[in-house]
Amino acid sequence: MKVSNELFDLEAFLNRWVQRLAPTWYANQAVRQIALSNIGILNPSSYLAHRWMSLASIVTACEQGLPEKHPVFAPLQPLLQKLLVSKKLDRLLNLTTITGVEVSSQDDKDYASLAHWAVAQSNLPPCSSADEFDALINQHFGKGSTPIKVIYREWDGRYYWINQEEPIVVAAIAKFATEKQREARVKAEIHVESVHEATLERIRQQFWWLLLNREQADTIHALLDAAHLPLVVTNFESRRDDLAFLIAPKHNPRLNRILLTLIQNRSSQEIVEFGRFLGRHHYAFRNQ
């Protein structure tokens, strides 16, 4: 046992010595060997929109995590502030396109979408005939009614309704319309939430924006900090405190080499280049 402890101490001593002598080389070798955990589902399916991934929350968390007055990261904050844009459109919207809602008292059990939730409900208003269908639409969304307010997210293709009451009427109408292949168009104030593509491209050109397990992000940060390389760890979302971003500038060749080594041959379930993730997911708004 004594010999084993001595060998262990010797190995630790040699590692510390190599790290001090050649920190960049040591970090490059270390990230090659580090095991990364599965980060799980980033944007879960749910009829409750507050359980979806929130890009606005992510941007805010990244902004708050950047070091103040650090010249290397100074250009990133204004880019993050311009990343998410929104425009309001007054349109007719087919209720069958709504994926989720903002408010529901029945959030103890989740469903993949509003349509799945509707199928499981026994207390929906009567809507089993064309007459009942038309009556519900006219009563709740007909002439003189206030347009419903919905959010459409172009970066994941989801609509959600900013509702004040239980979504039983919309669910009943959408359920019937889907089953009978009917349109259920109502007046809507649609807020289209988009990623500003030019801003995203500038972020991708200038910075690494890597998402992975928080514990491993902290380990990698410590390795690169010992090599005096600029890197920060920021939060992902408050609901997923097990994940974190590694953010670093791309103008440093040594740092680039290490981070390329880190992501080489890694699964997207282990590490995500978040800028690339946003760039690859785009569902342009079309009036439906």
PDB file of C-alpha atoms in Angstrom, residues 34-250:
ATOM      1  CA  ILE A  34     -11.340  13.683 -21.023  1.00  0.00           C
ATOM      2  CA  ALA A  35     -14.626  11.735 -21.086  1.00  0.00           C
ATOM      3  CA  LEU A  36     -17.696  13.842 -21.870  1.00  0.00           C
ATOM      4  CA  SER A  37     -21.178  13.076 -20.544  1.00  0.00           C
ATOM      5  CA  ASN A  38     -24.395  12.941 -22.520  1.00  0.00           C
ATOM      6  CA  ILE A  39     -26.027  16.376 -22.306  1.00  0.00           C
ATOM      7  CA  GLY A  40     -29.551  15.060 -22.914  1.00  0.00           C
ATOM      8  CA  ILE A  41     -32.443  16.740 -24.716  1.00  0.00           C
ATOM      9  CA  LEU A  42     -31.944  20.494 -25.021  1.00  0.00           C
ATOM     10  CA  ASN A  43     -35.406  21.435 -26.259  1.00  0.00           C
ATOM     11  CA  PRO A  44     -37.948  18.953 -24.855  1.00  0.00           C
ATOM     12  CA  SER A  45     -41.327  18.346 -26.456  1.00  0.00           C
ATOM     13  CA  SER A  46     -44.134  19.600 -24.241  1.00  0.00           C
ATOM     14  CA  TYR A  47     -47.522  21.267 -24.469  1.00  0.00           C
ATOM     15  CA  LEU A  48     -46.210  23.699 -21.821  1.00  0.00           C
ATOM     16  CA  ALA A  49     -44.082  26.331 -23.544  1.00  0.00           C
ATOM     17  CA  HIS A  50     -42.250  27.276 -20.334  1.00  0.00           C
ATOM     18  CA  ARG A  51     -40.572  23.853 -20.467  1.00  0.00           C
ATOM     19  CA  TRP A  52     -39.068  24.522 -23.888  1.00  0.00           C
ATOM     20  CA  MET A  53     -35.556  25.816 -24.361  1.00  0.00           C
ATOM     21  CA  SER A  54     -35.599  29.607 -24.119  1.00  0.00           C
ATOM     22  CA  LEU A  55     -33.122  31.366 -26.369  1.00  0.00           C
ATOM     23  CA  ALA A  56     -33.825  34.674 -24.631  1.00  0.00           C
ATOM     24  CA  SER A  57     -32.853  33.154 -21.266  1.00  0.00           C
ATOM     25  CA  ILE A  58     -29.724  31.619 -22.779  1.00  0.00           C
ATOM     26  CA  VAL A  59     -28.594  34.940 -24.237  1.00  0.00           C
ATOM     27  CA  THR A  60     -29.169  36.697 -20.893  1.00  0.00           C
ATOM     28  CA  ALA A  61     -27.225  34.015 -19.000  1.00  0.00           C
ATOM     29  CA  CYS A  62     -24.298  34.320 -21.425  1.00  0.00           C
ATOM     30  CA  GLU A  63     -24.253  38.107 -21.138  1.00  0.00           C
ATOM     31  CA  GLN A  64     -24.247  37.953 -17.343  1.00  0.00           C
ATOM     32  CA  GLY A  65     -21.434  35.395 -17.323  1.00  0.00           C
ATOM     33  CA  LEU A  66     -19.002  37.422 -19.409  1.00  0.00           C
ATOM     34  CA  PRO A  67     -16.206  39.096 -17.429  1.00  0.00           C
ATOM     35  CA  GLU A  68     -16.621  42.845 -17.100  1.00  0.00           C
ATOM     36  CA  LYS A  69     -14.144  45.118 -18.889  1.00  0.00           C
ATOM     37  CA  HIS A  70     -12.254  42.194 -20.430  1.00  0.00           C
ATOM     38  CA  PRO A  71     -11.063  43.406 -23.864  1.00  0.00           C
ATOM     39  CA  VAL A  72     -11.159  39.940 -25.439  1.00  0.00           C
ATOM     40  CA  PHE A  73     -14.851  39.388 -24.653  1.00  0.00           C
ATOM     41  CA  ALA A  74     -15.995  43.004 -25.024  1.00  0.00           C
ATOM     42  CA  PRO A  75     -17.195  42.539 -28.660  1.00  0.00           C
ATOM     43  CA  LEU A  76     -19.403  39.574 -27.736  1.00  0.00           C
ATOM     44  CA  GLN A  77     -21.934  41.264 -25.475  1.00  0.00           C
ATOM     45  CA  PRO A  78     -23.338  43.682 -28.089  1.00  0.00           C
ATOM     46  CA  LEU A  79     -23.548  40.783 -30.548  1.00  0.00           C
ATOM     47  CA  LEU A  80     -25.553  38.705 -28.081  1.00  0.00           C
ATOM     48  CA  GLN A  81     -27.911  41.646 -27.555  1.00  0.00           C
ATOM     49  CA  LYS A  82     -28.633  41.732 -31.298  1.00  0.00           C
ATOM     50  CA  LEU A  83     -28.932  37.970 -31.794  1.00  0.00           C
ATOM     51  CA  LEU A  84     -32.641  37.566 -31.099  1.00  0.00           C
ATOM     52  CA  VAL A  85     -35.108  39.686 -33.066  1.00  0.00           C
ATOM     53  CA  SER A  86     -38.887  39.794 -33.180  1.00  0.00           C
ATOM     54  CA  LYS A  87     -41.535  41.262 -35.453  1.00  0.00           C
ATOM     55  CA  LYS A  88     -45.295  41.489 -34.984  1.00  0.00           C
ATOM     56  CA  LEU A  89     -47.685  40.391 -37.707  1.00  0.00           C
ATOM     57  CA  ASP A  90     -51.494  40.461 -37.790  1.00  0.00           C
ATOM     58  CA  ARG A  91     -52.606  37.325 -39.601  1.00  0.00           C
ATOM     59  CA  LEU A  92     -55.163  34.554 -39.697  1.00  0.00           C
ATOM     60  CA  LEU A  93     -53.752  31.492 -37.949  1.00  0.00           C
ATOM     61  CA  ASN A  94     -54.880  27.892 -38.123  1.00  0.00           C
ATOM     62  CA  LEU A  95     -55.278  26.706 -34.517  1.00  0.00           C
ATOM     63  CA  THR A  96     -53.930  23.272 -35.461  1.00  0.00           C
ATOM     64  CA  THR A  97     -50.448  24.778 -35.788  1.00  0.00           C
ATOM     65  CA  ILE A  98     -50.245  25.667 -32.069  1.00  0.00           C
ATOM     66  CA  THR A  99     -47.822  23.322 -30.317  1.00  0.00           C
ATOM     67  CA  GLY A 100     -47.981  24.639 -26.785  1.00  0.00           C
ATOM     68  CA  VAL A 101     -49.518  27.118 -24.375  1.00  0.00           C
ATOM     69  CA  GLU A 102     -48.167  29.446 -21.725  1.00  0.00           C
ATOM     70  CA  VAL A 103     -50.758  28.680 -19.013  1.00  0.00           C
ATOM     71  CA  SER A 104     -52.318  25.417 -17.854  1.00  0.00           C
ATOM     72  CA  SER A 105     -53.366  24.295 -14.407  1.00  0.00           C
ATOM     73  CA  GLN A 106     -52.728  20.662 -15.337  1.00  0.00           C
ATOM     74  CA  ASP A 107     -48.945  20.806 -15.514  1.00  0.00           C
ATOM     75  CA  ASP A 108     -48.402  17.922 -13.099  1.00  0.00           C
ATOM     76  CA  LYS A 109     -48.486  15.601 -16.108  1.00  0.00           C
ATOM     77  CA  ASP A 110     -46.829  16.511 -19.362  1.00  0.00           C
ATOM     78  CA  TYR A 111     -47.767  15.811 -22.969  1.00  0.00           C
ATOM     79  CA  ALA A 112     -45.692  16.090 -26.147  1.00  0.00           C
ATOM     80  CA  SER A 113     -47.927  18.790 -27.668  1.00  0.00           C
ATOM     81  CA  LEU A 114     -51.284  20.524 -27.276  1.00  0.00           C
ATOM     82  CA  ALA A 115     -52.770  17.916 -29.626  1.00  0.00           C
ATOM     83  CA  HIS A 116     -51.588  15.089 -27.354  1.00  0.00           C
ATOM     84  CA  TRP A 117     -52.963  16.934 -24.320  1.00  0.00           C
ATOM     85  CA  ALA A 118     -56.345  17.364 -26.062  1.00  0.00           C
ATOM     86  CA  VAL A 119     -56.673  13.645 -26.778  1.00  0.00           C
ATOM     87  CA  ALA A 120     -56.173  12.853 -23.084  1.00  0.00           C
ATOM     88  CA  GLN A 121     -58.814  15.317 -21.815  1.00  0.00           C
ATOM     89  CA  SER A 122     -62.358  14.269 -20.920  1.00  0.00           C
ATOM     90  CA  ASN A 123     -63.687  17.748 -20.104  1.00  0.00           C
ATOM     91  CA  LEU A 124     -63.294  19.496 -23.473  1.00  0.00           C
ATOM     92  CA  PRO A 125     -66.305  21.470 -24.766  1.00  0.00           C
ATOM     93  CA  PRO A 126     -68.578  19.489 -27.103  1.00  0.00           C
ATOM     94  CA  CYS A 127     -67.042  19.516 -30.572  1.00  0.00           C
ATOM     95  CA  SER A 128     -67.952  16.318 -32.372  1.00  0.00           C
ATOM     96  CA  SER A 129     -69.917  17.767 -35.279  1.00  0.00           C
ATOM     97  CA  ALA A 130     -69.445  20.495 -37.866  1.00  0.00           C
ATOM     98  CA  ASP A 131     -72.157  22.602 -36.207  1.00  0.00           C
ATOM     99  CA  GLU A 132     -70.492  22.419 -32.779  1.00  0.00           C
ATOM    100  CA  PHE A 133     -67.125  23.177 -34.389  1.00  0.00           C
ATOM    101  CA  ASP A 134     -68.457  26.295 -36.159  1.00  0.00           C
ATOM    102  CA  ALA A 135     -70.321  27.405 -33.024  1.00  0.00           C
ATOM    103  CA  LEU A 136     -67.162  27.248 -30.875  1.00  0.00           C
ATOM    104  CA  ILE A 137     -65.127  29.240 -33.404  1.00  0.00           C
ATOM    105  CA  ASN A 138     -67.820  31.907 -33.777  1.00  0.00           C
ATOM    106  CA  GLN A 139     -68.432  32.192 -30.041  1.00  0.00           C
ATOM    107  CA  HIS A 140     -64.822  32.538 -28.976  1.00  0.00           C
ATOM    108  CA  PHE A 141     -62.982  33.846 -32.051  1.00  0.00           C
ATOM    109  CA  GLY A 142     -65.650  35.342 -34.283  1.00  0.00           C
ATOM    110  CA  LYS A 143     -66.531  38.894 -35.245  1.00  0.00           C
ATOM    111  CA  GLY A 144     -65.589  41.474 -32.616  1.00  0.00           C
ATOM    112  CA  SER A 145     -63.282  39.141 -30.684  1.00  0.00           C
ATOM    113  CA  THR A 146     -59.762  40.149 -29.699  1.00  0.00           C
ATOM    114  CA  PRO A 147     -57.038  38.465 -31.783  1.00  0.00           C
ATOM    115  CA  ILE A 148     -55.218  35.728 -29.915  1.00  0.00           C
ATOM    116  CA  LYS A 149     -51.541  36.401 -29.194  1.00  0.00           C
ATOM    117  CA  VAL A 150     -49.055  33.735 -30.240  1.00  0.00           C
ATOM    118  CA  ILE A 151     -45.300  33.419 -30.483  1.00  0.00           C
ATOM    119  CA  TYR A 152     -43.702  31.681 -33.443  1.00  0.00           C
ATOM    120  CA  ARG A 153     -40.062  30.672 -33.053  1.00  0.00           C
ATOM    121  CA  GLU A 154     -38.329  30.364 -36.401  1.00  0.00           C
ATOM    122  CA  TRP A 155     -35.351  28.672 -34.815  1.00  0.00           C
ATOM    123  CA  ASP A 156     -37.369  25.607 -33.752  1.00  0.00           C
ATOM    124  CA  GLY A 157     -40.631  25.891 -35.730  1.00  0.00           C
ATOM    125  CA  ARG A 158     -42.931  26.015 -32.697  1.00  0.00           C
ATOM    126  CA  TYR A 159     -45.994  28.145 -31.985  1.00  0.00           C
ATOM    127  CA  TYR A 160     -47.275  28.808 -28.506  1.00  0.00           C
ATOM    128  CA  TRP A 161     -50.352  30.673 -27.380  1.00  0.00           C
ATOM    129  CA  ILE A 162     -50.092  33.412 -24.751  1.00  0.00           C
ATOM    130  CA  ASN A 163     -53.292  32.303 -23.050  1.00  0.00           C
ATOM    131  CA  GLN A 164     -55.012  33.577 -19.930  1.00  0.00           C
ATOM    132  CA  GLU A 165     -57.445  30.697 -19.448  1.00  0.00           C
ATOM    133  CA  GLU A 166     -57.305  26.916 -19.636  1.00  0.00           C
ATOM    134  CA  PRO A 167     -56.738  25.929 -23.300  1.00  0.00           C
ATOM    135  CA  ILE A 168     -59.742  23.606 -23.520  1.00  0.00           C
ATOM    136  CA  VAL A 169     -61.569  25.531 -26.264  1.00  0.00           C
ATOM    137  CA  VAL A 170     -58.551  25.803 -28.556  1.00  0.00           C
ATOM    138  CA  ALA A 171     -57.713  22.147 -27.874  1.00  0.00           C
ATOM    139  CA  ALA A 172     -61.246  21.010 -28.738  1.00  0.00           C
ATOM    140  CA  ILE A 173     -61.317  23.024 -31.966  1.00  0.00           C
ATOM    141  CA  ALA A 174     -57.838  21.926 -33.029  1.00  0.00           C
ATOM    142  CA  LYS A 175     -58.622  18.286 -32.231  1.00  0.00           C
ATOM    143  CA  PHE A 176     -61.759  18.276 -34.387  1.00  0.00           C
ATOM    144  CA  ALA A 177     -60.062  20.207 -37.208  1.00  0.00           C
ATOM    145  CA  THR A 178     -57.167  17.729 -37.272  1.00  0.00           C
ATOM    146  CA  GLU A 179     -59.379  14.657 -37.227  1.00  0.00           C
ATOM    147  CA  LYS A 180     -61.820  15.980 -39.865  1.00  0.00           C
ATOM    148  CA  GLN A 181     -59.199  17.857 -41.924  1.00  0.00           C
ATOM    149  CA  ARG A 182     -60.914  21.183 -41.380  1.00  0.00           C
ATOM    150  CA  GLU A 183     -59.302  24.585 -41.200  1.00  0.00           C
ATOM    151  CA  ALA A 184     -59.713  26.543 -37.983  1.00  0.00           C
ATOM    152  CA  ARG A 185     -58.411  29.990 -38.886  1.00  0.00           C
ATOM    153  CA  VAL A 186     -58.744  32.788 -36.335  1.00  0.00           C
ATOM    154  CA  LYS A 187     -57.444  36.321 -36.031  1.00  0.00           C
ATOM    155  CA  ALA A 188     -54.003  36.340 -34.395  1.00  0.00           C
ATOM    156  CA  GLU A 189     -51.290  38.719 -33.337  1.00  0.00           C
ATOM    157  CA  ILE A 190     -48.206  36.691 -34.227  1.00  0.00           C
ATOM    158  CA  HIS A 191     -44.821  37.598 -32.799  1.00  0.00           C
ATOM    159  CA  VAL A 192     -42.190  35.947 -34.994  1.00  0.00           C
ATOM    160  CA  GLU A 193     -39.025  35.302 -32.987  1.00  0.00           C
ATOM    161  CA  SER A 194     -35.915  34.861 -35.133  1.00  0.00           C
ATOM    162  CA  VAL A 195     -32.160  34.541 -34.946  1.00  0.00           C
ATOM    163  CA  HIS A 196     -30.439  37.434 -36.716  1.00  0.00           C
ATOM    164  CA  GLU A 197     -28.350  35.473 -39.203  1.00  0.00           C
ATOM    165  CA  ALA A 198     -25.663  38.088 -39.834  1.00  0.00           C
ATOM    166  CA  THR A 199     -25.099  38.519 -36.094  1.00  0.00           C
ATOM    167  CA  LEU A 200     -24.923  34.772 -35.561  1.00  0.00           C
ATOM    168  CA  GLU A 201     -22.349  34.487 -38.328  1.00  0.00           C
ATOM    169  CA  ARG A 202     -20.206  37.195 -36.700  1.00  0.00           C
ATOM    170  CA  ILE A 203     -20.373  35.352 -33.376  1.00  0.00           C
ATOM    171  CA  ARG A 204     -19.334  32.108 -35.063  1.00  0.00           C
ATOM    172  CA  GLN A 205     -16.439  33.819 -36.850  1.00  0.00           C
ATOM    173  CA  GLN A 206     -15.090  35.462 -33.711  1.00  0.00           C
ATOM    174  CA  PHE A 207     -15.897  33.087 -30.822  1.00  0.00           C
ATOM    175  CA  TRP A 208     -16.144  29.487 -29.734  1.00  0.00           C
ATOM    176  CA  TRP A 209     -19.554  28.850 -28.141  1.00  0.00           C
ATOM    177  CA  LEU A 210     -19.484  25.296 -26.845  1.00  0.00           C
ATOM    178  CA  LEU A 211     -22.142  23.610 -24.707  1.00  0.00           C
ATOM    179  CA  LEU A 212     -21.308  20.624 -22.494  1.00  0.00           C
ATOM    180  CA  ASN A 213     -21.627  19.196 -19.003  1.00  0.00           C
ATOM    181  CA  ARG A 214     -20.884  21.883 -16.382  1.00  0.00           C
ATOM    182  CA  GLU A 215     -18.432  19.815 -14.354  1.00  0.00           C
ATOM    183  CA  GLN A 216     -16.403  19.045 -17.465  1.00  0.00           C
ATOM    184  CA  ALA A 217     -16.615  22.665 -18.613  1.00  0.00           C
ATOM    185  CA  ASP A 218     -15.121  23.745 -15.281  1.00  0.00           C
ATOM    186  CA  THR A 219     -12.331  21.155 -15.631  1.00  0.00           C
ATOM    187  CA  ILE A 220     -11.430  22.348 -19.124  1.00  0.00           C
ATOM    188  CA  HIS A 221     -11.567  25.960 -17.997  1.00  0.00           C
ATOM    189  CA  ALA A 222      -9.090  25.210 -15.203  1.00  0.00           C
ATOM    190  CA  LEU A 223      -6.709  23.514 -17.662  1.00  0.00           C
ATOM    191  CA  LEU A 224      -6.750  26.421 -20.095  1.00  0.00           C
ATOM    192  CA  ASP A 225      -6.605  29.036 -17.378  1.00  0.00           C
ATOM    193  CA  ALA A 226      -3.388  27.383 -16.154  1.00  0.00           C
ATOM    194  CA  ALA A 227      -2.038  27.879 -19.675  1.00  0.00           C
ATOM    195  CA  HIS A 228      -3.035  31.579 -19.516  1.00  0.00           C
ATOM    196  CA  LEU A 229      -5.522  31.205 -22.346  1.00  0.00           C
ATOM    197  CA  PRO A 230      -8.722  33.324 -22.429  1.00  0.00           C
ATOM    198  CA  LEU A 231     -11.822  31.266 -21.743  1.00  0.00           C
ATOM    199  CA  VAL A 232     -14.994  31.745 -19.687  1.00  0.00           C
ATOM    200  CA  VAL A 233     -17.731  29.468 -18.389  1.00  0.00           C
ATOM    201  CA  THR A 234     -21.297  30.817 -18.458  1.00  0.00           C
ATOM    202  CA  ASN A 235     -24.684  29.362 -17.552  1.00  0.00           C
ATOM    203  CA  PHE A 236     -26.908  27.673 -20.115  1.00  0.00           C
ATOM    204  CA  GLU A 237     -30.390  27.957 -18.586  1.00  0.00           C
ATOM    205  CA  SER A 238     -31.525  28.048 -14.965  1.00  0.00           C
ATOM    206  CA  ARG A 239     -33.557  24.870 -15.531  1.00  0.00           C
ATOM    207  CA  ARG A 240     -30.449  23.046 -16.726  1.00  0.00           C
ATOM    208  CA  ASP A 241     -27.744  23.935 -14.225  1.00  0.00           C
ATOM    209  CA  ASP A 242     -25.998  20.677 -15.149  1.00  0.00           C
ATOM    210  CA  LEU A 243     -24.906  22.292 -18.431  1.00  0.00           C
ATOM    211  CA  ALA A 244     -22.656  25.255 -19.196  1.00  0.00           C
ATOM    212  CA  PHE A 245     -21.088  27.113 -22.093  1.00  0.00           C
ATOM    213  CA  LEU A 246     -17.386  27.396 -22.782  1.00  0.00           C
ATOM    214  CA  ILE A 247     -16.840  30.682 -24.612  1.00  0.00           C
ATOM    215  CA  ALA A 248     -13.472  31.681 -26.075  1.00  0.00           C
ATOM    216  CA  PRO A 249     -12.128  33.961 -28.821  1.00  0.00           C
ATOM    217  CA  LYS A 250     -10.963  32.378 -32.079  1.00  0.00           C
TER     218      LYS A 250
END
